[in-house]
Every structure is written in structure tokens, then in C-alpha cells.
Amino acid sequence: MKLFLLLGAINGFLAVALGAFGAHGLEGKISKSAIATWEKAVNYQMFHTMALFVTGLLMMKIHSVGVIWAGWMFFIGILLFSGSLYLYSTTAVKTFAMITPLGGVAFLIGWILLGTFIVKHV
């Protein structure tokens, strides 16, 4: 499905740009702990960007509702997990950190759905 490939490309770009911004633009402006949180957000965004690409490529082979949902869970996970960590690391507002586990759950659901698809169809 082209949508997940496009979302993968956009998120790959954003992960690289946000990683560079964190390394160069935020250095000295936020604490080392906040920088580590920012880096965790970038890493999880990039890992799940690759999952979006895998999802898109699998969709080209077999159209499956499970894979579609896996792709959406990866994308939602990026928004909630990485997005909340970006906001938390730059604002220190704890409410943002409380959103992060929801993104983690979305990632887990995505991986379960993708694994189920692979067992059944590949």
C-alpha cells in the first residue's frame, strides 16, 4: 500500500531531521536527561519507520486487513510514543510522558498483527 510507504518516507525524513535538531539545536538548551529522552524518541520513530516500509511492501504482496491495522498501529505508535517524548523532553510537562505508554501499546499491537500475518501468509 502506497500510503504506508509514503508514511515511512515522511517519518524517515522527520526522524533524521529531528535527530539532527536534537544533537545540534537542543544541545546546551535542555538537560542531558532530556536529550536522552529526545534520542529515544528518534530511535523508536526510525525503528517503526522501517516497520511502516515492511508493512507497505507486504501489502504489495497480499492485501490483508491485519497488515493494514499493523501499519496504522505503527503510525499511531510513532505519533503517541515519539511525539509525546519530543514534547516531554522540551517542555518537562509530565502529562506528555503519561501518553508515551499508549504509543508503546500501539507498537506492540502492530508487531502482534504483523507477526500473525507472517505466520498465516508468508
mmCIF file of C-alpha atoms in Angstrom:
data_model
loop_
_atom_site.group_PDB
_atom_site.id
_atom_site.type_symbol
_atom_site.label_atom_id
_atom_site.label_comp_id
_atom_site.label_asym_id
_atom_site.label_seq_id
_atom_site.Cartn_x
_atom_site.Cartn_y
_atom_site.Cartn_z
ATOM 1 C CA MET A 1 0.000 0.000 0.000
ATOM 2 C CA LYS A 2 1.499 3.273 -1.133
ATOM 3 C CA LEU A 3 0.190 5.109 1.913
ATOM 4 C CA PHE A 4 2.407 3.177 4.336
ATOM 5 C CA LEU A 5 5.413 3.562 2.040
ATOM 6 C CA LEU A 6 4.777 7.312 1.909
ATOM 7 C CA LEU A 7 4.286 7.492 5.688
ATOM 8 C CA GLY A 8 7.563 5.580 6.030
ATOM 9 C CA ALA A 9 9.385 8.064 3.798
ATOM 10 C CA ILE A 10 7.948 11.054 5.665
ATOM 11 C CA ASN A 11 8.776 9.565 9.063
ATOM 12 C CA GLY A 12 12.273 8.603 7.922
ATOM 13 C CA PHE A 13 12.884 12.194 6.880
ATOM 14 C CA LEU A 14 11.463 13.507 10.141
ATOM 15 C CA ALA A 15 13.495 11.074 12.258
ATOM 16 C CA VAL A 16 16.740 12.195 10.614
ATOM 17 C CA ALA A 17 15.787 15.892 10.835
ATOM 18 C CA LEU A 18 14.655 15.619 14.470
ATOM 19 C CA GLY A 19 17.757 13.610 15.359
ATOM 20 C CA ALA A 20 19.986 16.307 13.896
ATOM 21 C CA PHE A 21 17.956 19.029 15.613
ATOM 22 C CA GLY A 22 18.297 17.222 18.930
ATOM 23 C CA ALA A 23 22.041 16.792 18.516
ATOM 24 C CA HIS A 24 22.781 20.321 17.317
ATOM 25 C CA GLY A 25 19.825 22.583 18.069
ATOM 26 C CA LEU A 26 18.975 21.403 21.567
ATOM 27 C CA GLU A 27 22.492 20.838 22.859
ATOM 28 C CA GLY A 28 23.021 23.054 25.889
ATOM 29 C CA LYS A 29 19.382 24.172 25.884
ATOM 30 C CA ILE A 30 17.867 21.144 27.644
ATOM 31 C CA SER A 31 19.303 18.737 30.203
ATOM 32 C CA LYS A 32 21.311 15.644 29.301
ATOM 33 C CA SER A 33 18.401 13.550 30.563
ATOM 34 C CA ALA A 34 16.024 15.399 28.242
ATOM 35 C CA ILE A 35 18.465 14.876 25.338
ATOM 36 C CA ALA A 36 18.469 11.133 26.129
ATOM 37 C CA THR A 37 14.659 11.171 26.051
ATOM 38 C CA TRP A 38 14.738 13.000 22.704
ATOM 39 C CA GLU A 39 17.162 10.387 21.330
ATOM 40 C CA LYS A 40 14.866 7.557 22.496
ATOM 41 C CA ALA A 41 12.007 9.218 20.597
ATOM 42 C CA VAL A 42 14.148 9.457 17.452
ATOM 43 C CA ASN A 43 15.257 5.820 17.737
ATOM 44 C CA TYR A 44 11.741 4.475 18.156
ATOM 45 C CA GLN A 45 10.493 6.664 15.333
ATOM 46 C CA MET A 46 13.175 5.311 12.992
ATOM 47 C CA PHE A 47 12.654 1.672 14.034
ATOM 48 C CA HIS A 48 8.957 1.953 13.359
ATOM 49 C CA THR A 49 9.550 3.858 10.137
ATOM 50 C CA MET A 50 11.160 0.642 8.925
ATOM 51 C CA ALA A 51 8.097 -1.268 10.142
ATOM 52 C CA LEU A 52 5.923 1.041 8.018
ATOM 53 C CA PHE A 53 8.056 0.175 4.971
ATOM 54 C CA VAL A 54 7.784 -3.551 5.693
ATOM 55 C CA THR A 55 4.033 -3.164 6.064
ATOM 56 C CA GLY A 56 3.777 -1.328 2.757
ATOM 57 C CA LEU A 57 5.895 -3.917 0.969
ATOM 58 C CA LEU A 58 3.882 -6.816 2.386
ATOM 59 C CA MET A 59 0.687 -5.084 1.268
ATOM 60 C CA MET A 60 2.003 -5.199 -2.296
ATOM 61 C CA LYS A 61 2.163 -8.993 -1.999
ATOM 62 C CA ILE A 62 -1.038 -9.805 -0.109
ATOM 63 C CA HIS A 63 -3.825 -7.396 0.787
ATOM 64 C CA SER A 64 -4.747 -8.084 4.415
ATOM 65 C CA VAL A 65 -6.817 -6.189 6.964
ATOM 66 C CA GLY A 66 -4.381 -7.359 9.660
ATOM 67 C CA VAL A 67 -1.432 -5.765 7.885
ATOM 68 C CA ILE A 68 -3.380 -2.562 7.326
ATOM 69 C CA TRP A 69 -4.110 -2.405 11.050
ATOM 70 C CA ALA A 70 -0.470 -3.195 11.835
ATOM 71 C CA GLY A 71 0.593 -0.238 9.702
ATOM 72 C CA TRP A 72 -1.870 2.071 11.416
ATOM 73 C CA MET A 73 -0.711 0.869 14.842
ATOM 74 C CA PHE A 74 2.916 1.604 13.916
ATOM 75 C CA PHE A 75 1.954 5.081 12.716
ATOM 76 C CA ILE A 76 -0.213 5.805 15.767
ATOM 77 C CA GLY A 77 2.601 4.492 17.951
ATOM 78 C CA ILE A 78 5.053 6.919 16.350
ATOM 79 C CA LEU A 79 2.677 9.820 16.946
ATOM 80 C CA LEU A 80 1.908 8.897 20.557
ATOM 81 C CA PHE A 81 5.224 7.426 21.712
ATOM 82 C CA SER A 82 7.775 9.548 19.910
ATOM 83 C CA GLY A 83 5.557 12.625 19.755
ATOM 84 C CA SER A 84 4.928 12.611 23.489
ATOM 85 C CA LEU A 85 8.630 12.123 24.225
ATOM 86 C CA TYR A 86 9.574 15.029 21.935
ATOM 87 C CA LEU A 87 7.101 17.244 23.764
ATOM 88 C CA TYR A 88 8.090 15.993 27.216
ATOM 89 C CA SER A 89 11.820 16.441 26.619
ATOM 90 C CA THR A 90 11.385 20.053 25.504
ATOM 91 C CA THR A 91 8.673 21.150 27.957
ATOM 92 C CA ALA A 92 9.110 18.864 31.014
ATOM 93 C CA VAL A 93 5.296 18.678 31.229
ATOM 94 C CA LYS A 94 4.674 15.271 32.810
ATOM 95 C CA THR A 95 1.272 14.897 31.143
ATOM 96 C CA PHE A 96 3.087 14.272 27.866
ATOM 97 C CA ALA A 97 5.115 11.457 29.458
ATOM 98 C CA MET A 98 1.869 9.772 30.541
ATOM 99 C CA ILE A 99 0.840 9.454 26.866
ATOM 100 C CA THR A 100 4.006 7.548 25.945
ATOM 101 C CA PRO A 101 2.825 4.100 27.157
ATOM 102 C CA LEU A 102 -0.216 4.330 24.869
ATOM 103 C CA GLY A 103 2.174 4.635 21.948
ATOM 104 C CA GLY A 104 4.125 1.657 23.261
ATOM 105 C CA VAL A 105 0.944 -0.409 23.368
ATOM 106 C CA ALA A 106 0.163 0.631 19.783
ATOM 107 C CA PHE A 107 3.642 -0.553 18.749
ATOM 108 C CA LEU A 108 3.104 -3.897 20.494
ATOM 109 C CA ILE A 109 -0.269 -4.391 18.818
ATOM 110 C CA GLY A 110 1.293 -3.571 15.458
ATOM 111 C CA TRP A 111 4.022 -6.176 15.945
ATOM 112 C CA ILE A 112 1.489 -8.822 17.040
ATOM 113 C CA LEU A 113 -0.664 -8.124 13.972
ATOM 114 C CA LEU A 114 2.359 -8.205 11.668
ATOM 115 C CA GLY A 115 3.605 -11.445 13.210
ATOM 116 C CA THR A 116 0.176 -13.045 12.898
ATOM 117 C CA PHE A 117 0.049 -12.076 9.218
ATOM 118 C CA ILE A 118 3.502 -13.561 8.601
ATOM 119 C CA VAL A 119 2.585 -16.856 10.294
ATOM 120 C CA LYS A 120 -0.591 -17.147 8.231
ATOM 121 C CA HIS A 121 0.510 -15.866 4.836
ATOM 122 C CA VAL A 122 4.250 -15.898 4.265
#
